[in-house]
Each structure stands twice: as C-alpha cells, then as structure tokens.
Short mmCIF file of N, CA and C in Angstrom, two decimals:
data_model
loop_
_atom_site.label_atom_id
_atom_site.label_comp_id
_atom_site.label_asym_id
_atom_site.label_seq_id
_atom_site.Cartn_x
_atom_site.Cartn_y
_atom_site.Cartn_z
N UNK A 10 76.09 197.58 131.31
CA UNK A 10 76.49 196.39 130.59
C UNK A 10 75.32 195.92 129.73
N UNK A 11 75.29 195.38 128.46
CA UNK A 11 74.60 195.37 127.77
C UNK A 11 73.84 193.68 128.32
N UNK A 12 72.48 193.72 128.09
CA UNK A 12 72.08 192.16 128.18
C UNK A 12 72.32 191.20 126.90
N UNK A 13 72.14 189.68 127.13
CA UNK A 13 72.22 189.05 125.93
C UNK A 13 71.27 189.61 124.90
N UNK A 14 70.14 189.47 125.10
CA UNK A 14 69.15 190.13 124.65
C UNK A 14 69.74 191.29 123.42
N UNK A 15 70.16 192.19 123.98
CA UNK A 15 70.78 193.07 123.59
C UNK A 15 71.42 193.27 122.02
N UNK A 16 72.22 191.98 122.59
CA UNK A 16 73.41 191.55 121.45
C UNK A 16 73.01 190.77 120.29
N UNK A 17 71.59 189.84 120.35
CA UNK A 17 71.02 189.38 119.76
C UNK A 17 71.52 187.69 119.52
N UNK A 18 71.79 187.29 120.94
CA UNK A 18 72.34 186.40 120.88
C UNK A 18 71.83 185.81 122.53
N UNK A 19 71.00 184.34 122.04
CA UNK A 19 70.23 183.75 123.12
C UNK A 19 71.38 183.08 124.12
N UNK A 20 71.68 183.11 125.26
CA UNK A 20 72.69 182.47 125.85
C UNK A 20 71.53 181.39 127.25
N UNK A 21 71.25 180.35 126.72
CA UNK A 21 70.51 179.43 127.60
C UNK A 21 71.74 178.16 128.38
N UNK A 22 71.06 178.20 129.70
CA UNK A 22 71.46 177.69 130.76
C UNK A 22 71.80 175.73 130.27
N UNK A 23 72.39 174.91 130.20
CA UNK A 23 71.92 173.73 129.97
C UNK A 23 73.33 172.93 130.44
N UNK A 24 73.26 171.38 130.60
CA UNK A 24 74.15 170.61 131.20
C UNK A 24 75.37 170.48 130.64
N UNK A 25 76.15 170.04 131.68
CA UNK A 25 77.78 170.03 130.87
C UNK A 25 78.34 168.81 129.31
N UNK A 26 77.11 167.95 129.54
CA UNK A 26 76.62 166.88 128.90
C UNK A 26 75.65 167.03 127.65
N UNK A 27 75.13 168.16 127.48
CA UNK A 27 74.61 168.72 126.39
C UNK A 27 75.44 168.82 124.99
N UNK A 28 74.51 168.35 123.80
CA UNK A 28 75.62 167.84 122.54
C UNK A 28 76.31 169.41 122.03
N UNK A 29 75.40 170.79 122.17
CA UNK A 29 75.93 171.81 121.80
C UNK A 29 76.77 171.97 122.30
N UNK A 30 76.93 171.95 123.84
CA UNK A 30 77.78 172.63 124.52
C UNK A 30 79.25 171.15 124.45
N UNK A 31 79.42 170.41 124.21
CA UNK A 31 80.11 169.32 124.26
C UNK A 31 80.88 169.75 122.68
N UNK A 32 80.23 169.68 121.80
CA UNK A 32 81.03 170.32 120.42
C UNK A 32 81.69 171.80 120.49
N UNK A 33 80.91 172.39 121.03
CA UNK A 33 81.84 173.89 120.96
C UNK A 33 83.29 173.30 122.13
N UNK A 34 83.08 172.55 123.03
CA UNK A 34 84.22 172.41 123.94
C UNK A 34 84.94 171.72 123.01
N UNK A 35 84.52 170.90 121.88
CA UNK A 35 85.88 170.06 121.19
C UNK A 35 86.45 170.64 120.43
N UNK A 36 85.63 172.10 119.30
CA UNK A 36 85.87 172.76 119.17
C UNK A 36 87.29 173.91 119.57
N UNK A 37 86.54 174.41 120.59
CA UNK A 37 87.53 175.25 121.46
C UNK A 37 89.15 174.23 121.45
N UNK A 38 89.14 172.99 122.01
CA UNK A 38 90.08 171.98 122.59
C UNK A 38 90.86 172.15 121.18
N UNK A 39 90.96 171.80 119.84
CA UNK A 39 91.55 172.07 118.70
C UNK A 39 92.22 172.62 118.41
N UNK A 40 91.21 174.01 118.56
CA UNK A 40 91.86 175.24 118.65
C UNK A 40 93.24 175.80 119.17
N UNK A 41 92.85 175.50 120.93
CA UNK A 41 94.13 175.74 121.76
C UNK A 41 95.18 174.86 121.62
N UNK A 42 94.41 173.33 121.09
CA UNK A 42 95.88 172.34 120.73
C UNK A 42 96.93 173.06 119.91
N UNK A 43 95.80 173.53 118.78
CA UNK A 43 96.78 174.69 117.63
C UNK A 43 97.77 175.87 118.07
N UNK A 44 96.52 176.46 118.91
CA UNK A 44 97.69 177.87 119.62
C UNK A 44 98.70 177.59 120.13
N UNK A 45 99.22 176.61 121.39
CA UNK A 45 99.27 175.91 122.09
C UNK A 45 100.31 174.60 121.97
N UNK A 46 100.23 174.06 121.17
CA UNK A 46 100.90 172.93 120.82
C UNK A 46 101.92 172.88 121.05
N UNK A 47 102.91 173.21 120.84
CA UNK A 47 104.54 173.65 121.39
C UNK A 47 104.54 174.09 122.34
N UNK A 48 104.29 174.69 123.28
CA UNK A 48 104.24 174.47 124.85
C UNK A 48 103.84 173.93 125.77
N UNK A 49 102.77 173.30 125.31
CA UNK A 49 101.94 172.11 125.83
C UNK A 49 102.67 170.87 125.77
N UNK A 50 103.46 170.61 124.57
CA UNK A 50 104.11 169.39 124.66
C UNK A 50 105.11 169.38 125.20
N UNK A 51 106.05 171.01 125.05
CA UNK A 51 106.93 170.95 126.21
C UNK A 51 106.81 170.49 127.98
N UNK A 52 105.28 171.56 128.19
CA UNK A 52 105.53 171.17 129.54
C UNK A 52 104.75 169.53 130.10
N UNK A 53 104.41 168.94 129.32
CA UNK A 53 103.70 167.42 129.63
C UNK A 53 105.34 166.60 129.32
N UNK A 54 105.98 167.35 128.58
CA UNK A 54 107.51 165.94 128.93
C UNK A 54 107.95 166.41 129.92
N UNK A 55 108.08 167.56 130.83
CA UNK A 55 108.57 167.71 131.59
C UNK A 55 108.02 167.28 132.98
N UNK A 56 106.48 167.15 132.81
CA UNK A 56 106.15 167.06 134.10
C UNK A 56 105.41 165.39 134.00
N UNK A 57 106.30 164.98 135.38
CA UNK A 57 105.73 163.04 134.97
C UNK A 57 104.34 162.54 136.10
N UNK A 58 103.67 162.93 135.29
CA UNK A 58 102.50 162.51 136.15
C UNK A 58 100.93 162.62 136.49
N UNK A 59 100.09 162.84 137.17
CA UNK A 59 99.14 163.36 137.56
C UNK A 59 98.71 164.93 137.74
N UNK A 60 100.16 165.46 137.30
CA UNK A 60 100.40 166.72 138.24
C UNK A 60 99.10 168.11 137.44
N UNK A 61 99.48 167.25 136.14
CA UNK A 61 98.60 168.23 135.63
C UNK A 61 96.84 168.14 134.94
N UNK A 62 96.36 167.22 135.52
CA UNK A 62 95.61 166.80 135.69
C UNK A 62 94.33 167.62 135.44
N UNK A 63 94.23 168.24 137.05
CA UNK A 63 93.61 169.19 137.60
C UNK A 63 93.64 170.88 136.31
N UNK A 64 94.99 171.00 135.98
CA UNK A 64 94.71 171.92 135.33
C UNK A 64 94.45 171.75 133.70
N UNK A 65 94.78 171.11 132.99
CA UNK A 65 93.84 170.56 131.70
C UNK A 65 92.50 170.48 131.71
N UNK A 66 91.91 169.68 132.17
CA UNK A 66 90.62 168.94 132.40
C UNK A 66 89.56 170.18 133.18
N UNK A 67 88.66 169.47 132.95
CA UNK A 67 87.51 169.73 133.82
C UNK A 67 86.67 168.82 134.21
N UNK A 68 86.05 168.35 135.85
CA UNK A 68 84.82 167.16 135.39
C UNK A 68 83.83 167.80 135.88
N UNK A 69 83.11 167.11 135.34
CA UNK A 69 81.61 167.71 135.17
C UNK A 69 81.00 167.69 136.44
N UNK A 70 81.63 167.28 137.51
CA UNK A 70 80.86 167.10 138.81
C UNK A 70 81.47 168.60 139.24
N UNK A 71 82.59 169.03 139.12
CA UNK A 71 82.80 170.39 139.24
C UNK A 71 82.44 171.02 138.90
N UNK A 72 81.70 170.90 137.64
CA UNK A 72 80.55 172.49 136.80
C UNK A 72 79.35 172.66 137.63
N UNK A 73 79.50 174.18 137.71
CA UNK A 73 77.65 174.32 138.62
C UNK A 73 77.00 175.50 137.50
N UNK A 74 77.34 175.51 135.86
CA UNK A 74 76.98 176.39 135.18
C UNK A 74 77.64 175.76 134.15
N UNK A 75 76.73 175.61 133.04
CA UNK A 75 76.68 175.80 131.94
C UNK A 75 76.02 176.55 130.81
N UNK A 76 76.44 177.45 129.93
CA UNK A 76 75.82 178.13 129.09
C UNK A 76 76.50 178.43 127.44
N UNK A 77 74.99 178.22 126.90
CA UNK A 77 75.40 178.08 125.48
C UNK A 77 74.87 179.64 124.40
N UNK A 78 75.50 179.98 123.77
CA UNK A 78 75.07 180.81 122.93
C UNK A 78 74.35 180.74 121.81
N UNK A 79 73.43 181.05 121.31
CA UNK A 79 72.97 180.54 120.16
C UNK A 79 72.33 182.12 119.28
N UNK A 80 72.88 182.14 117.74
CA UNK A 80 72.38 182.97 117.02
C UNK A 80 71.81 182.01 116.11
N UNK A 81 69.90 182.30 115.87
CA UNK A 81 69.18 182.05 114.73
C UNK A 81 69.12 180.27 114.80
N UNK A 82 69.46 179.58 116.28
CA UNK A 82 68.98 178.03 116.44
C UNK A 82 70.53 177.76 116.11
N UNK A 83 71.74 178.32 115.86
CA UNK A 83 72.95 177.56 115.94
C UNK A 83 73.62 178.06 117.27
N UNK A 84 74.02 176.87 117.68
CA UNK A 84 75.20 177.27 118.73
C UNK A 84 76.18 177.84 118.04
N UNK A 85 76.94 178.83 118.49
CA UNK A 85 78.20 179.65 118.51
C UNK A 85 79.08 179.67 119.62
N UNK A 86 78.44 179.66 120.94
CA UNK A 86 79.28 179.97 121.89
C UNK A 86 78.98 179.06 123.59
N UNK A 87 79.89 179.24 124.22
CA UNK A 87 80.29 177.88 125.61
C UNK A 87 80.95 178.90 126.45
N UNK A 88 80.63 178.65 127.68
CA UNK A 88 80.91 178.89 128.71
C UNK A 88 80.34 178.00 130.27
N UNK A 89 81.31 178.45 131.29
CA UNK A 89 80.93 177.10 131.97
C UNK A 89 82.15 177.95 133.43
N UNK A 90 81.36 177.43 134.68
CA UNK A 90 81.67 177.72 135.92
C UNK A 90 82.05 176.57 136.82
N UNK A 91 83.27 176.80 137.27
CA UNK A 91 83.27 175.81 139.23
C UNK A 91 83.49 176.15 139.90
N UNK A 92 83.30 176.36 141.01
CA UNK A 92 83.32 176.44 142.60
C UNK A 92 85.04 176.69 142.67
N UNK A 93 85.62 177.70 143.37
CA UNK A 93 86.72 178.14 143.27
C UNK A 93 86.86 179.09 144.41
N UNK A 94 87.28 178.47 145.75
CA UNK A 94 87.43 179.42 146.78
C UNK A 94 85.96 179.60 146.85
N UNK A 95 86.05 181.34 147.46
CA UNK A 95 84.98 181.54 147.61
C UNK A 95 83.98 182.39 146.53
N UNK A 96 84.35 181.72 145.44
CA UNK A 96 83.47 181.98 144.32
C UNK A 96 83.70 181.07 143.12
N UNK A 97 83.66 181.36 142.30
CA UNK A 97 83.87 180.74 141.08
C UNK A 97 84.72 180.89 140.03
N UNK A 98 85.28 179.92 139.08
CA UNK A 98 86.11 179.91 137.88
C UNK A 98 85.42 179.68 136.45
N UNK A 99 85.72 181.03 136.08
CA UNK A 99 85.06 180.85 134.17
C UNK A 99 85.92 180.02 133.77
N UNK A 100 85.41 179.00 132.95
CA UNK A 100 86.17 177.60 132.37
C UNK A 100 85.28 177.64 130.88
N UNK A 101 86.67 177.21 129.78
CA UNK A 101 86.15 177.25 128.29
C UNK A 101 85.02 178.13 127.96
N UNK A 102 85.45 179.13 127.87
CA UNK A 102 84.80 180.60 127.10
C UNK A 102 85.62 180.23 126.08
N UNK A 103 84.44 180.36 125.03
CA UNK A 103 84.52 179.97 123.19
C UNK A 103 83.25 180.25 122.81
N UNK A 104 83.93 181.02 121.75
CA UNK A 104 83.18 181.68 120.54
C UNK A 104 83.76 180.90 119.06
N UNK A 105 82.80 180.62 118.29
CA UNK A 105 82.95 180.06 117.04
C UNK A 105 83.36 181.70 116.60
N UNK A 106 84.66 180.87 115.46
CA UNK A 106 85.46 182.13 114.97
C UNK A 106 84.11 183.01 113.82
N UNK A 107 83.35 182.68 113.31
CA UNK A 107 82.39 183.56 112.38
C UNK A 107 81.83 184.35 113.05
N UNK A 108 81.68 184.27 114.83
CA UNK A 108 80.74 185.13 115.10
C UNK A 108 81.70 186.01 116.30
N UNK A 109 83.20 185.60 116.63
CA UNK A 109 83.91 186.57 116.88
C UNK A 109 84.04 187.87 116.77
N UNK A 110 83.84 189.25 117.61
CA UNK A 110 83.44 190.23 117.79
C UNK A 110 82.00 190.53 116.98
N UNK A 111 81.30 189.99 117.53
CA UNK A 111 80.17 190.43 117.30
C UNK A 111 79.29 190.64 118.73
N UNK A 112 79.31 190.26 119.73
CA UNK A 112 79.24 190.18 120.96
C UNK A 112 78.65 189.24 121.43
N UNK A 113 78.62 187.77 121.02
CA UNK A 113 78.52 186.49 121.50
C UNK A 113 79.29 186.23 122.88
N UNK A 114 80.69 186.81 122.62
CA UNK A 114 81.34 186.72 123.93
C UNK A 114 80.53 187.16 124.91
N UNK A 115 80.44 188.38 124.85
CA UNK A 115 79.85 189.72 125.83
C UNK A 115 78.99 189.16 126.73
N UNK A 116 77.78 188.33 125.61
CA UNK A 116 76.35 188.08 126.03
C UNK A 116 76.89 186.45 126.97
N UNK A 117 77.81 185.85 126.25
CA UNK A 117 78.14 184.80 127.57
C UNK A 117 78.75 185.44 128.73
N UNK A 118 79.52 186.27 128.71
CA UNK A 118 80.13 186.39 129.70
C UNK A 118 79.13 187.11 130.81
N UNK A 119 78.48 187.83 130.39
CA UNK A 119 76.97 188.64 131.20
C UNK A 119 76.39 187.58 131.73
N UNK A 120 76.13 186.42 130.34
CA UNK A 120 75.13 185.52 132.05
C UNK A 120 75.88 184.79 132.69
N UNK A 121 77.69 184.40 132.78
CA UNK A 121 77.79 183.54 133.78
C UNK A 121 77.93 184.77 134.83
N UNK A 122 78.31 185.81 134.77
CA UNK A 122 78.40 186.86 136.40
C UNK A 122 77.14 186.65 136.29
N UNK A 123 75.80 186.45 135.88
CA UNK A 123 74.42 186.37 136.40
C UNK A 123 74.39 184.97 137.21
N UNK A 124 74.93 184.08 136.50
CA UNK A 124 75.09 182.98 137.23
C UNK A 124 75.73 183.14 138.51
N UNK A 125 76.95 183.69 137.89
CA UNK A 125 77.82 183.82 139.61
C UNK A 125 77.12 183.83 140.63
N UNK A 126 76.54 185.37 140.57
CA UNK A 126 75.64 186.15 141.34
C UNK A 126 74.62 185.12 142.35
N UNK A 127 74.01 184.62 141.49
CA UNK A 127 72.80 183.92 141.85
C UNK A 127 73.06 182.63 142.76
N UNK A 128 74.59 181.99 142.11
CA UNK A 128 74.94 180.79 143.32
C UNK A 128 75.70 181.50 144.90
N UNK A 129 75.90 182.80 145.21
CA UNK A 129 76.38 183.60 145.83
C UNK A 129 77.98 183.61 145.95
N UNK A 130 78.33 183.94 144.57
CA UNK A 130 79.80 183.90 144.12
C UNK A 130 79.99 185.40 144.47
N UNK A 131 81.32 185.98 145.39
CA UNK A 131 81.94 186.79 145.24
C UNK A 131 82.81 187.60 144.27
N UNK A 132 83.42 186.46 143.70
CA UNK A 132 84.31 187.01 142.45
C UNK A 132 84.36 185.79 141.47
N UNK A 133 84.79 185.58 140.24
CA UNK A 133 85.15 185.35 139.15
C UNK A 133 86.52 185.57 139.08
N UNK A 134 87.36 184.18 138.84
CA UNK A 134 88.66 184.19 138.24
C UNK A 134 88.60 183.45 137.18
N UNK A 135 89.47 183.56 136.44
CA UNK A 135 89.93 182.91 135.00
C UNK A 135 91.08 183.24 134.60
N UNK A 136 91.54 182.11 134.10
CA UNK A 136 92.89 181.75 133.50
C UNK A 136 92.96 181.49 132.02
N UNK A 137 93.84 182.66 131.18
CA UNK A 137 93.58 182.33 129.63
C UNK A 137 95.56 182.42 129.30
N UNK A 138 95.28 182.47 128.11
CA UNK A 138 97.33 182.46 127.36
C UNK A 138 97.53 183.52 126.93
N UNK A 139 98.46 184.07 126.83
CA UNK A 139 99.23 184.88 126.22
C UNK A 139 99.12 185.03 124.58
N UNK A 140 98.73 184.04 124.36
CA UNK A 140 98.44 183.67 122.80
C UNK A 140 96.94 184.19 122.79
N UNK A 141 96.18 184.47 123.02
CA UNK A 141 94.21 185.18 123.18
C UNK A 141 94.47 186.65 123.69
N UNK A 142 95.13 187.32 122.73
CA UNK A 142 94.92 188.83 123.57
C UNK A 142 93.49 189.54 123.19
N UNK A 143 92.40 188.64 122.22
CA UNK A 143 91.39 189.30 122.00
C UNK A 143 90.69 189.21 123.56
N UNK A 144 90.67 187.85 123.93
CA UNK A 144 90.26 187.43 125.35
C UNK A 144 90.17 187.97 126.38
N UNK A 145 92.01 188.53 126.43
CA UNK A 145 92.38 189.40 127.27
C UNK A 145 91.99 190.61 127.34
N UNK A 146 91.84 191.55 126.12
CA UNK A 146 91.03 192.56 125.85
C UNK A 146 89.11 192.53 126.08
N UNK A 147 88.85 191.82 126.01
CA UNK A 147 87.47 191.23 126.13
C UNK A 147 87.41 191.29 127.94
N UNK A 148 87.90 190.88 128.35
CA UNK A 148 88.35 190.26 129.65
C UNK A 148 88.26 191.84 130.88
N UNK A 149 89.54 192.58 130.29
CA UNK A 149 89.60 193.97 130.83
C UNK A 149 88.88 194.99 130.41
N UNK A 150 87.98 194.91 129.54
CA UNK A 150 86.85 195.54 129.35
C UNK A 150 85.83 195.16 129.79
N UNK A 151 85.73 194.16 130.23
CA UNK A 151 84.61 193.83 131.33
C UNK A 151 84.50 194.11 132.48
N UNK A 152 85.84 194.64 133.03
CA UNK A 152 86.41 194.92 134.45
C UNK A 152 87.13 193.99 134.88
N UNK A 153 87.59 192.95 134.49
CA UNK A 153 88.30 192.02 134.81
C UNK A 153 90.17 192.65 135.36
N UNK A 154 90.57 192.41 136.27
CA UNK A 154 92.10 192.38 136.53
C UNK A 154 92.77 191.72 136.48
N UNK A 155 94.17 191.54 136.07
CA UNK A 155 95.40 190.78 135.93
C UNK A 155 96.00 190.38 137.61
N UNK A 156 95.96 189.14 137.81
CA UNK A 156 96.23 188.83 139.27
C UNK A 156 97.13 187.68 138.99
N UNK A 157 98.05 187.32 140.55
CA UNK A 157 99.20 186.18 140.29
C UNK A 157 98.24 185.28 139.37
N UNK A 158 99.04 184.63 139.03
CA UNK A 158 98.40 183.02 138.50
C UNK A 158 98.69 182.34 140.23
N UNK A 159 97.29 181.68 139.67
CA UNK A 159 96.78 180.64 140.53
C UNK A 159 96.73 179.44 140.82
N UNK A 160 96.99 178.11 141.45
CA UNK A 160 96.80 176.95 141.14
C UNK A 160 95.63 176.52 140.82
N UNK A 161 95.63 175.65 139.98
CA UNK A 161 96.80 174.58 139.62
C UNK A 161 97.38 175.24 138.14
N UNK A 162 97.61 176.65 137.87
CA UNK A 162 97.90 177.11 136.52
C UNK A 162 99.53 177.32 136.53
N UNK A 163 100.15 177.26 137.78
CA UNK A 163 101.77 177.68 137.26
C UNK A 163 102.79 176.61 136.89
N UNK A 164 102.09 175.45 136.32
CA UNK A 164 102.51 174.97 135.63
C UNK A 164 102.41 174.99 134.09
N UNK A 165 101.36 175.91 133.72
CA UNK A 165 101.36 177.11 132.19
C UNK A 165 101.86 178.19 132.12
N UNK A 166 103.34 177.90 132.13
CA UNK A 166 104.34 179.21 132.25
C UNK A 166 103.13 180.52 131.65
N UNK A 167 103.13 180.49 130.29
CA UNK A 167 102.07 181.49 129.49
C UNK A 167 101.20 181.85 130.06
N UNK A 168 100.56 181.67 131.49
CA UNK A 168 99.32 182.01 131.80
C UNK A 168 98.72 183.53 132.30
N UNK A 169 97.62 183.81 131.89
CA UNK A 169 97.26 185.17 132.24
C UNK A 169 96.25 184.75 133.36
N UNK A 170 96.28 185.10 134.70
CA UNK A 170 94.66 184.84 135.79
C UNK A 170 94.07 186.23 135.69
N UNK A 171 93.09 185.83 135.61
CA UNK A 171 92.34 187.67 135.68
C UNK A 171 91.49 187.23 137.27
N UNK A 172 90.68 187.99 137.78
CA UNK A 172 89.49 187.97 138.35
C UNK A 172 88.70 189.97 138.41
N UNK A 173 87.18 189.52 138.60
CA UNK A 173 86.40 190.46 138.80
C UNK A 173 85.26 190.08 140.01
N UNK A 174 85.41 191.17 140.90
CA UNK A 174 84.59 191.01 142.26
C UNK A 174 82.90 191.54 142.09
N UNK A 175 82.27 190.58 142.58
CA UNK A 175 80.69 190.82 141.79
C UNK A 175 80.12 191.45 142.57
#
C-alpha cells in the first residue's frame, strides 16, 4: 500500500474543530445534500423524530481521529473515526473534486487504518450511497467488503456498509 508520502499529499492528524477540517465537512455536507436530496427528504417525512439523529450527525465527543489532507498548504481532503463495536467507523471521507483521483483519497484512507491500528481497532466499517460508486471502487480496492448495513444506517434504504479487518 502506498504511503501518504508517496502520493504527495500531507495527511496531518488535527481536531474535529479545526477550520480546515470543518470546511471540507461543509463542503462534503452540500455535496451529498445534492446527490442525495430526494431521498433524504423522502425518508425525514417519513420518519417523525429523533430516530435519525444518530445516523446524520456526528459529535465530536465521538471522534477519536481526525485527518486532513493537504497538497502545497491547501486542504483538499477529511476524514475522521468513532469508536464502533470493537473497532472503529470511517466518517466523512471527502476529497475536493480538483484533486479527485489523484490519490488524496488513498493517502487519507492509509492514515486512518494507521490510526485504527494504533487506538487498537480491529476492523473499520463504513457506510457510503449508492450514488459514490467512485467511493465504492476506492473502497474495494483497498480491501474493503460489502457487509449487511448496520445501525443506525437502515434507515438509508441506498446504503452500502463495507468493513476491512486490520
């Protein structure tokens, strides 16, 4: 597997509260409103409540990883981990679309399994849409597998869960 290094793309460790990593998440959030939008609004009239809460969101007391990508002093790329069973959940993996396949992804996704690793995470799951098959391709080339969906996700009919055992 190639290192960040590698790819030419710095991926540093920093808080969930950090202004880079806070814009690429509003970023990303846009985005999926776009992909997204028509099923999202379907299933929030349907469901009255709190219910989905848990699976939208993230709080920051749940992140034990944050990491940002940066080519040449700009952020490009976000990624971010929580405690999930007995390991962890990749949460908002985003790449700014200019630097899409170039391997910004790659180099985030390398250091959160470094991260994993290091908090003594067994596996890595993540939950993406049907609408990101670059993701998905990205995803199973990493070694990642297609597994049930998980809670709190089956209330995103669309959902893909992957996980990879570290």
């Amino acid at each position: 597997m190639r290192m960040a290094d590698d790819l030419g793309y710095e991926v540093r460790a920093t808080g969930w509260d950090d202004p880079d990593a806070a814009g690429l998440r509003d970023a990303m959030q846009a985005e999926m409103e776009s992909r997204y939008a028509d099923r999202v609004a379907e299933i929030l009239a349907a469901a009255a409540g709190p219910e989905l809460d848990g699976t939208l969101g993230v709080e920051a007391e749940q992140v034990v990883y944050v990491g940002v990508a940066y080519a040449g002093g700009t952020a490009v790329g976000h990624v971010a981990l929580r405690r999930y069973g007995d390991g962890v959940e990749l949460k908002r993996m985003y790449v700014a679309p200019a630097h899409r396949g170039s391997g910004a992804a790659t180099a985030l996704l390398a250091a959160a399994e470094r991260a994993a690793r290091s908090l003594g995470a067994s596996r890595v799951v993540l939950q993406t849409g049907d609408r990101q098959p670059d993701a998905v391709r990205l995803y199973e080339r990493e070694g990642y597998t297609r597994i049930p969906v998980f809670p709190p996700y089956e209330w995103l009919t669309f959902s893909i869960c992957m996980e990879k055992t570290l």
